[in-house]
Amino acid sequence: MTFAAASGAFAAPVPPKPIDPKQDGLGVTLPAGLDADTLVGLVMPMGDPTRVTLVGAKPWPRRADSFVVIVCAAEDRALISKTPDCGPQTAGPGVTEQTLPVAYVGVVERKAGGAPTLVAASGAITLKTDWSRSMLTAPVDAEEAPDSRVLPSHWRKFDLAPYRIADDEYAFGLRGGWSESFAGGGALFNALYLFKIETNRLAVVLAEPMYANYDIAGGWNKDGTRDHSIETDENVLAITKRKTDGYYDLRVTQKGDRDVEKIFQWSKREGKYLEASSKP
């Protein structure tokens, strides 16, 4: 089938012009041998393809012939934008209320000359990021949430660093974020979501705040320019040599201040990493 967002078929969200690979964090320019129709059918099989706002894929160096895939969807087909996007959608002209994107993530294998096959899929991502003990300034959405837990308002890029969480197992990352605008400035935040393959399921095993940036406007200058104060705080994740239930512990520290840290250990019962200790 051929995608067309406004009709019964789904129009593959092809960018109006080629995207610089360095800026294509989600892999909207699909690798050779992969197409949007197939990836949507594999990663979001029970979803409505007319809601899809973005399809992306990138080679995963840690697994032979494999690709990490993301399919983003709006809550309603009427909300779809004309260009690939994995951020908030609005219902139409003059409407200010926005809905969060629904993200589906998967790993697909394609051997030379063969058709893509599904290795594992996450279903809709529902695990929220907990900002209550993040060591970073939290976005407004998190501050207003009763438990400081929120889903990202944007999915920004894959993080394919070699996250070796066990002797024979790697995880991969996906960065989600939030953005805010205010008089004379704005703020950006992001969190790291780590995924691991569990048989045919792709599990989110960590969702941790990693970055906060504020651009605050100051006084006006005679030439019409305005002073700005830029504040950036960043966390760094490292794999330690210590193991819990066969998985390496994770350490999150503040960049520039390694004495501030959080340790995450694998929970066999929960099937994900949980905070074990922290040091202010």
mmCIF file of C-alpha atoms in Angstrom:
data_model
loop_
_atom_site.group_PDB
_atom_site.id
_atom_site.type_symbol
_atom_site.label_atom_id
_atom_site.label_comp_id
_atom_site.label_asym_id
_atom_site.label_seq_id
_atom_site.Cartn_x
_atom_site.Cartn_y
_atom_site.Cartn_z
ATOM 1 C CA MET A 1 0.000 0.000 0.000
ATOM 2 C CA THR A 2 1.015 3.622 -0.438
ATOM 3 C CA PHE A 3 0.680 5.933 2.552
ATOM 4 C CA ALA A 4 -1.544 9.067 2.261
ATOM 5 C CA ALA A 5 -2.252 10.715 5.586
ATOM 6 C CA ALA A 6 -5.609 12.232 4.691
ATOM 7 C CA SER A 7 -7.033 9.142 3.005
ATOM 8 C CA GLY A 8 -7.428 5.499 3.885
ATOM 9 C CA ALA A 9 -3.849 4.812 2.842
ATOM 10 C CA PHE A 10 -0.770 6.038 4.685
ATOM 11 C CA ALA A 11 1.603 8.526 3.072
ATOM 12 C CA ALA A 12 5.158 7.869 4.130
ATOM 13 C CA PRO A 13 6.429 11.061 5.809
ATOM 14 C CA VAL A 14 9.195 11.872 3.334
ATOM 15 C CA PRO A 15 11.090 15.101 4.068
ATOM 16 C CA PRO A 16 10.796 17.822 1.432
ATOM 17 C CA LYS A 17 14.561 17.744 0.888
ATOM 18 C CA PRO A 18 17.411 15.456 1.955
ATOM 19 C CA ILE A 19 18.316 15.688 5.622
ATOM 20 C CA ASP A 20 21.912 16.174 6.708
ATOM 21 C CA PRO A 21 22.863 12.789 8.230
ATOM 22 C CA LYS A 22 24.453 14.613 11.156
ATOM 23 C CA GLN A 23 21.077 16.218 11.906
ATOM 24 C CA ASP A 24 18.961 13.141 11.168
ATOM 25 C CA GLY A 25 18.995 11.751 14.682
ATOM 26 C CA LEU A 26 16.031 9.445 14.179
ATOM 27 C CA GLY A 27 17.020 8.148 10.752
ATOM 28 C CA VAL A 28 14.191 9.659 8.716
ATOM 29 C CA THR A 29 16.315 9.056 5.618
ATOM 30 C CA LEU A 30 15.811 5.300 5.717
ATOM 31 C CA PRO A 31 18.697 2.906 5.060
ATOM 32 C CA ALA A 32 18.678 1.046 1.746
ATOM 33 C CA GLY A 33 16.343 -1.935 1.744
ATOM 34 C CA LEU A 34 13.938 -0.503 4.326
ATOM 35 C CA ASP A 35 10.683 1.291 3.559
ATOM 36 C CA ALA A 36 8.158 3.069 5.760
ATOM 37 C CA ASP A 37 5.229 0.752 4.934
ATOM 38 C CA THR A 38 7.099 -2.335 6.065
ATOM 39 C CA LEU A 39 8.523 -0.759 9.213
ATOM 40 C CA VAL A 40 5.125 0.526 10.342
ATOM 41 C CA GLY A 41 3.624 -2.919 9.816
ATOM 42 C CA LEU A 42 6.387 -4.567 11.845
ATOM 43 C CA VAL A 43 6.802 -2.115 14.719
ATOM 44 C CA MET A 44 3.216 -0.792 15.065
ATOM 45 C CA PRO A 45 1.154 -3.729 13.729
ATOM 46 C CA MET A 46 -2.026 -3.028 15.703
ATOM 47 C CA GLY A 47 -1.912 0.747 15.286
ATOM 48 C CA ASP A 48 -3.674 3.002 12.802
ATOM 49 C CA PRO A 49 -1.122 3.844 10.073
ATOM 50 C CA THR A 50 -3.019 7.028 9.202
ATOM 51 C CA ARG A 51 -1.805 8.493 12.515
ATOM 52 C CA VAL A 52 1.898 8.055 11.700
ATOM 53 C CA THR A 53 3.941 11.266 11.776
ATOM 54 C CA LEU A 54 7.464 9.888 11.421
ATOM 55 C CA VAL A 55 9.258 6.663 10.526
ATOM 56 C CA GLY A 56 12.980 6.364 11.191
ATOM 57 C CA ALA A 57 15.673 3.689 11.260
ATOM 58 C CA LYS A 58 19.411 3.487 11.853
ATOM 59 C CA PRO A 59 21.906 0.615 11.622
ATOM 60 C CA TRP A 60 22.733 -0.882 15.023
ATOM 61 C CA PRO A 61 26.444 -1.687 15.050
ATOM 62 C CA ARG A 62 26.093 -4.011 18.060
ATOM 63 C CA ARG A 63 23.911 -6.558 16.222
ATOM 64 C CA ALA A 64 24.657 -7.924 12.765
ATOM 65 C CA ASP A 65 22.280 -6.948 9.936
ATOM 66 C CA SER A 66 20.068 -5.074 12.401
ATOM 67 C CA PHE A 67 18.440 -1.675 12.615
ATOM 68 C CA VAL A 68 16.812 0.286 15.428
ATOM 69 C CA VAL A 69 13.448 1.654 14.335
ATOM 70 C CA ILE A 70 11.043 4.290 15.596
ATOM 71 C CA VAL A 71 7.474 4.936 14.485
ATOM 72 C CA CYS A 72 5.830 8.067 15.884
ATOM 73 C CA ALA A 73 2.081 8.570 15.794
ATOM 74 C CA ALA A 74 -0.404 11.280 16.704
ATOM 75 C CA GLU A 75 -3.328 10.522 18.972
ATOM 76 C CA ASP A 76 -5.703 11.251 16.095
ATOM 77 C CA ARG A 77 -5.239 11.207 12.330
ATOM 78 C CA ALA A 78 -6.512 14.813 12.091
ATOM 79 C CA LEU A 79 -3.420 15.968 13.990
ATOM 80 C CA ILE A 80 -0.828 14.807 11.463
ATOM 81 C CA SER A 81 1.687 17.384 10.256
ATOM 82 C CA LYS A 82 2.978 17.464 6.687
ATOM 83 C CA THR A 83 6.640 16.902 7.524
ATOM 84 C CA PRO A 84 8.261 14.166 9.640
ATOM 85 C CA ASP A 85 7.917 15.028 13.303
ATOM 86 C CA CYS A 86 7.985 13.233 16.634
ATOM 87 C CA GLY A 87 6.780 16.090 18.778
ATOM 88 C CA PRO A 88 3.481 17.529 20.033
ATOM 89 C CA GLN A 89 0.640 17.810 17.534
ATOM 90 C CA THR A 90 -2.259 20.279 17.444
ATOM 91 C CA ALA A 91 -5.783 19.540 16.276
ATOM 92 C CA GLY A 92 -5.867 22.311 13.680
ATOM 93 C CA PRO A 93 -5.650 26.066 12.974
ATOM 94 C CA GLY A 94 -6.387 28.212 15.990
ATOM 95 C CA VAL A 95 -6.086 25.293 18.416
ATOM 96 C CA THR A 96 -3.521 25.796 21.165
ATOM 97 C CA GLU A 97 -3.851 22.504 23.045
ATOM 98 C CA GLN A 98 -1.268 19.923 22.031
ATOM 99 C CA THR A 99 -1.064 16.161 22.442
ATOM 100 C CA LEU A 100 2.096 14.164 23.053
ATOM 101 C CA PRO A 101 3.472 11.871 20.361
ATOM 102 C CA VAL A 102 3.072 8.124 20.776
ATOM 103 C CA ALA A 103 6.388 6.380 20.090
ATOM 104 C CA TYR A 104 6.858 2.748 19.059
ATOM 105 C CA VAL A 105 10.400 1.349 18.980
ATOM 106 C CA GLY A 106 11.725 -1.864 17.502
ATOM 107 C CA VAL A 107 14.715 -3.795 16.234
ATOM 108 C CA VAL A 108 14.490 -5.128 12.672
ATOM 109 C CA GLU A 109 16.846 -7.539 10.955
ATOM 110 C CA ARG A 110 17.540 -7.547 7.222
ATOM 111 C CA LYS A 111 20.060 -9.949 5.777
ATOM 112 C CA ALA A 112 21.558 -9.291 2.353
ATOM 113 C CA GLY A 113 18.924 -9.785 -0.327
ATOM 114 C CA GLY A 114 16.219 -10.645 2.190
ATOM 115 C CA ALA A 115 13.097 -8.924 3.480
ATOM 116 C CA PRO A 116 13.118 -7.111 6.843
ATOM 117 C CA THR A 117 11.924 -9.189 9.787
ATOM 118 C CA LEU A 118 11.031 -8.122 13.300
ATOM 119 C CA VAL A 119 13.398 -9.052 16.128
ATOM 120 C CA ALA A 120 11.624 -7.242 18.968
ATOM 121 C CA ALA A 121 9.128 -4.419 19.476
ATOM 122 C CA SER A 122 8.262 -2.226 22.449
ATOM 123 C CA GLY A 123 4.650 -1.344 21.834
ATOM 124 C CA ALA A 124 3.722 2.228 22.756
ATOM 125 C CA ILE A 125 6.319 3.726 25.135
ATOM 126 C CA THR A 126 4.567 4.504 28.420
ATOM 127 C CA LEU A 127 7.396 4.599 31.000
ATOM 128 C CA LYS A 128 7.715 8.137 32.322
ATOM 129 C CA THR A 129 10.944 9.897 33.296
ATOM 130 C CA ASP A 130 11.296 10.594 37.024
ATOM 131 C CA TRP A 131 12.746 14.073 37.616
ATOM 132 C CA SER A 132 12.307 14.036 41.406
ATOM 133 C CA ARG A 133 15.923 12.940 42.062
ATOM 134 C CA SER A 134 17.522 13.927 38.786
ATOM 135 C CA MET A 135 20.320 16.223 40.051
ATOM 136 C CA LEU A 136 19.101 18.637 37.338
ATOM 137 C CA THR A 137 16.597 21.462 37.143
ATOM 138 C CA ALA A 138 13.339 19.888 35.980
ATOM 139 C CA PRO A 139 11.072 21.051 33.152
ATOM 140 C CA VAL A 140 7.803 22.725 34.112
ATOM 141 C CA ASP A 141 5.804 19.665 33.070
ATOM 142 C CA ALA A 142 7.668 17.580 35.659
ATOM 143 C CA GLU A 143 7.381 20.234 38.360
ATOM 144 C CA GLU A 144 3.612 20.328 37.841
ATOM 145 C CA ALA A 145 3.194 16.549 37.807
ATOM 146 C CA PRO A 146 2.176 15.122 41.224
ATOM 147 C CA ASP A 147 5.017 12.572 41.190
ATOM 148 C CA SER A 148 7.475 14.504 38.969
ATOM 149 C CA ARG A 149 7.134 11.785 36.314
ATOM 150 C CA VAL A 150 6.457 12.768 32.699
ATOM 151 C CA LEU A 151 6.718 11.378 29.188
ATOM 152 C CA PRO A 152 8.924 13.291 26.746
ATOM 153 C CA SER A 153 7.143 15.800 24.540
ATOM 154 C CA HIS A 154 9.662 15.138 21.747
ATOM 155 C CA TRP A 155 11.702 12.123 20.691
ATOM 156 C CA ARG A 156 14.942 13.566 19.349
ATOM 157 C CA LYS A 157 17.563 10.982 18.377
ATOM 158 C CA PHE A 158 18.884 7.464 18.784
ATOM 159 C CA ASP A 159 21.857 7.055 21.085
ATOM 160 C CA LEU A 160 23.903 4.122 19.751
ATOM 161 C CA ALA A 161 26.829 4.322 22.151
ATOM 162 C CA PRO A 162 28.131 0.857 23.174
ATOM 163 C CA TYR A 163 25.994 0.334 26.276
ATOM 164 C CA ARG A 164 27.332 -3.079 27.275
ATOM 165 C CA ILE A 165 25.008 -3.950 30.153
ATOM 166 C CA ALA A 166 26.084 -7.625 30.384
ATOM 167 C CA ASP A 167 29.016 -9.694 29.146
ATOM 168 C CA ASP A 168 27.121 -10.747 26.007
ATOM 169 C CA GLU A 169 24.439 -8.094 25.758
ATOM 170 C CA TYR A 170 24.177 -4.489 24.613
ATOM 171 C CA ALA A 171 21.405 -1.952 25.089
ATOM 172 C CA PHE A 172 20.752 1.044 22.858
ATOM 173 C CA GLY A 173 19.452 4.465 23.711
ATOM 174 C CA LEU A 174 16.798 6.892 22.559
ATOM 175 C CA ARG A 175 16.821 10.524 23.657
ATOM 176 C CA GLY A 176 13.517 12.137 24.543
ATOM 177 C CA GLY A 177 13.141 15.786 25.424
ATOM 178 C CA TRP A 178 11.160 18.798 26.478
ATOM 179 C CA SER A 179 11.368 22.437 25.383
ATOM 180 C CA GLU A 180 10.067 25.611 26.955
ATOM 181 C CA SER A 181 9.747 29.185 25.734
ATOM 182 C CA PHE A 182 9.486 32.263 27.895
ATOM 183 C CA ALA A 183 10.019 35.982 27.524
ATOM 184 C CA GLY A 184 13.457 36.543 26.040
ATOM 185 C CA GLY A 185 14.655 32.961 26.299
ATOM 186 C CA GLY A 186 13.922 29.276 26.534
ATOM 187 C CA ALA A 187 14.988 25.949 27.955
ATOM 188 C CA LEU A 188 15.790 22.481 26.647
ATOM 189 C CA PHE A 189 15.866 19.192 28.529
ATOM 190 C CA ASN A 190 16.457 15.579 27.608
ATOM 191 C CA ALA A 191 16.351 12.102 29.074
ATOM 192 C CA LEU A 192 17.993 8.839 28.067
ATOM 193 C CA TYR A 193 15.815 5.788 27.473
ATOM 194 C CA LEU A 194 17.706 2.483 27.327
ATOM 195 C CA PHE A 195 16.243 -0.550 25.540
ATOM 196 C CA LYS A 196 17.199 -4.229 25.691
ATOM 197 C CA ILE A 197 15.908 -7.219 23.766
ATOM 198 C CA GLU A 198 13.966 -9.761 25.810
ATOM 199 C CA THR A 199 13.037 -12.612 23.438
ATOM 200 C CA ASN A 200 10.683 -10.834 21.018
ATOM 201 C CA ARG A 201 9.962 -7.882 23.284
ATOM 202 C CA LEU A 202 11.934 -4.646 23.447
ATOM 203 C CA ALA A 203 11.981 -3.501 27.055
ATOM 204 C CA VAL A 204 12.699 -0.020 28.417
ATOM 205 C CA VAL A 205 15.172 -0.691 31.223
ATOM 206 C CA LEU A 206 16.090 2.889 32.173
ATOM 207 C CA ALA A 207 14.583 6.356 31.733
ATOM 208 C CA GLU A 208 16.834 8.953 33.322
ATOM 209 C CA PRO A 209 17.139 12.768 32.999
ATOM 210 C CA MET A 210 20.452 13.727 31.404
ATOM 211 C CA TYR A 211 20.462 17.370 30.308
ATOM 212 C CA ALA A 212 19.049 20.800 31.165
ATOM 213 C CA ASN A 213 19.871 24.046 29.366
ATOM 214 C CA TYR A 214 18.524 27.534 30.115
ATOM 215 C CA ASP A 215 18.927 30.594 27.900
ATOM 216 C CA ILE A 216 17.780 33.555 29.994
ATOM 217 C CA ALA A 217 17.626 37.048 28.501
ATOM 218 C CA GLY A 218 19.157 39.931 30.406
ATOM 219 C CA GLY A 219 19.378 43.684 29.832
ATOM 220 C CA TRP A 220 19.230 45.466 26.485
ATOM 221 C CA ASN A 221 22.308 47.018 24.913
ATOM 222 C CA LYS A 222 22.460 50.349 23.071
ATOM 223 C CA ASP A 223 22.882 48.588 19.716
ATOM 224 C CA GLY A 224 19.595 46.745 20.160
ATOM 225 C CA THR A 225 21.123 43.435 21.155
ATOM 226 C CA ARG A 226 20.365 41.730 24.427
ATOM 227 C CA ASP A 227 22.620 40.008 26.913
ATOM 228 C CA HIS A 228 21.907 36.337 27.573
ATOM 229 C CA SER A 229 22.842 34.068 30.430
ATOM 230 C CA ILE A 230 23.206 30.425 29.397
ATOM 231 C CA GLU A 231 23.198 27.745 32.068
ATOM 232 C CA THR A 232 23.801 24.091 31.249
ATOM 233 C CA ASP A 233 23.792 21.061 33.536
ATOM 234 C CA GLU A 234 24.465 17.585 32.228
ATOM 235 C CA ASN A 235 24.539 14.071 33.620
ATOM 236 C CA VAL A 236 26.882 11.359 32.379
ATOM 237 C CA LEU A 237 26.107 7.629 32.380
ATOM 238 C CA ALA A 238 28.875 5.063 32.796
ATOM 239 C CA ILE A 239 28.900 1.267 32.924
ATOM 240 C CA THR A 240 30.666 0.072 36.090
ATOM 241 C CA LYS A 241 32.594 -3.179 36.599
ATOM 242 C CA ARG A 242 30.278 -4.344 39.369
ATOM 243 C CA LYS A 243 27.375 -6.674 38.554
ATOM 244 C CA THR A 244 23.956 -7.336 40.044
ATOM 245 C CA ASP A 245 22.069 -10.429 38.856
ATOM 246 C CA GLY A 246 24.394 -10.708 35.872
ATOM 247 C CA TYR A 247 24.063 -7.096 34.695
ATOM 248 C CA TYR A 248 26.576 -4.313 35.185
ATOM 249 C CA ASP A 249 25.619 -1.533 37.556
ATOM 250 C CA LEU A 250 25.175 1.909 36.032
ATOM 251 C CA ARG A 251 26.564 5.140 37.465
ATOM 252 C CA VAL A 252 25.076 8.551 36.678
ATOM 253 C CA THR A 253 27.184 11.546 37.676
ATOM 254 C CA GLN A 254 27.018 15.275 37.108
ATOM 255 C CA LYS A 255 29.410 16.490 34.441
ATOM 256 C CA GLY A 256 32.142 18.443 36.180
ATOM 257 C CA ASP A 257 31.264 17.057 39.611
ATOM 258 C CA ARG A 258 31.858 13.308 39.819
ATOM 259 C CA ASP A 259 31.201 13.376 43.564
ATOM 260 C CA VAL A 260 27.473 13.762 42.848
ATOM 261 C CA GLU A 261 26.231 10.378 41.678
ATOM 262 C CA LYS A 262 23.442 7.824 41.483
ATOM 263 C CA ILE A 263 23.935 4.064 41.186
ATOM 264 C CA PHE A 264 21.425 1.900 39.321
ATOM 265 C CA GLN A 265 21.293 -1.863 39.739
ATOM 266 C CA TRP A 266 19.478 -4.506 37.735
ATOM 267 C CA SER A 267 16.237 -5.734 39.276
ATOM 268 C CA LYS A 268 15.421 -9.251 38.125
ATOM 269 C CA ARG A 269 11.945 -8.887 39.556
ATOM 270 C CA GLU A 270 11.192 -5.593 37.772
ATOM 271 C CA GLY A 271 13.120 -6.400 34.604
ATOM 272 C CA LYS A 272 14.842 -3.000 34.561
ATOM 273 C CA TYR A 273 17.373 -0.840 36.368
ATOM 274 C CA LEU A 274 16.371 0.711 39.685
ATOM 275 C CA GLU A 275 18.173 3.360 41.716
ATOM 276 C CA ALA A 276 20.158 1.639 44.453
ATOM 277 C CA SER A 277 21.991 4.557 46.055
ATOM 278 C CA SER A 278 22.891 8.184 45.610
ATOM 279 C CA LYS A 279 25.559 10.583 46.880
ATOM 280 C CA PRO A 280 24.777 14.325 46.975
#
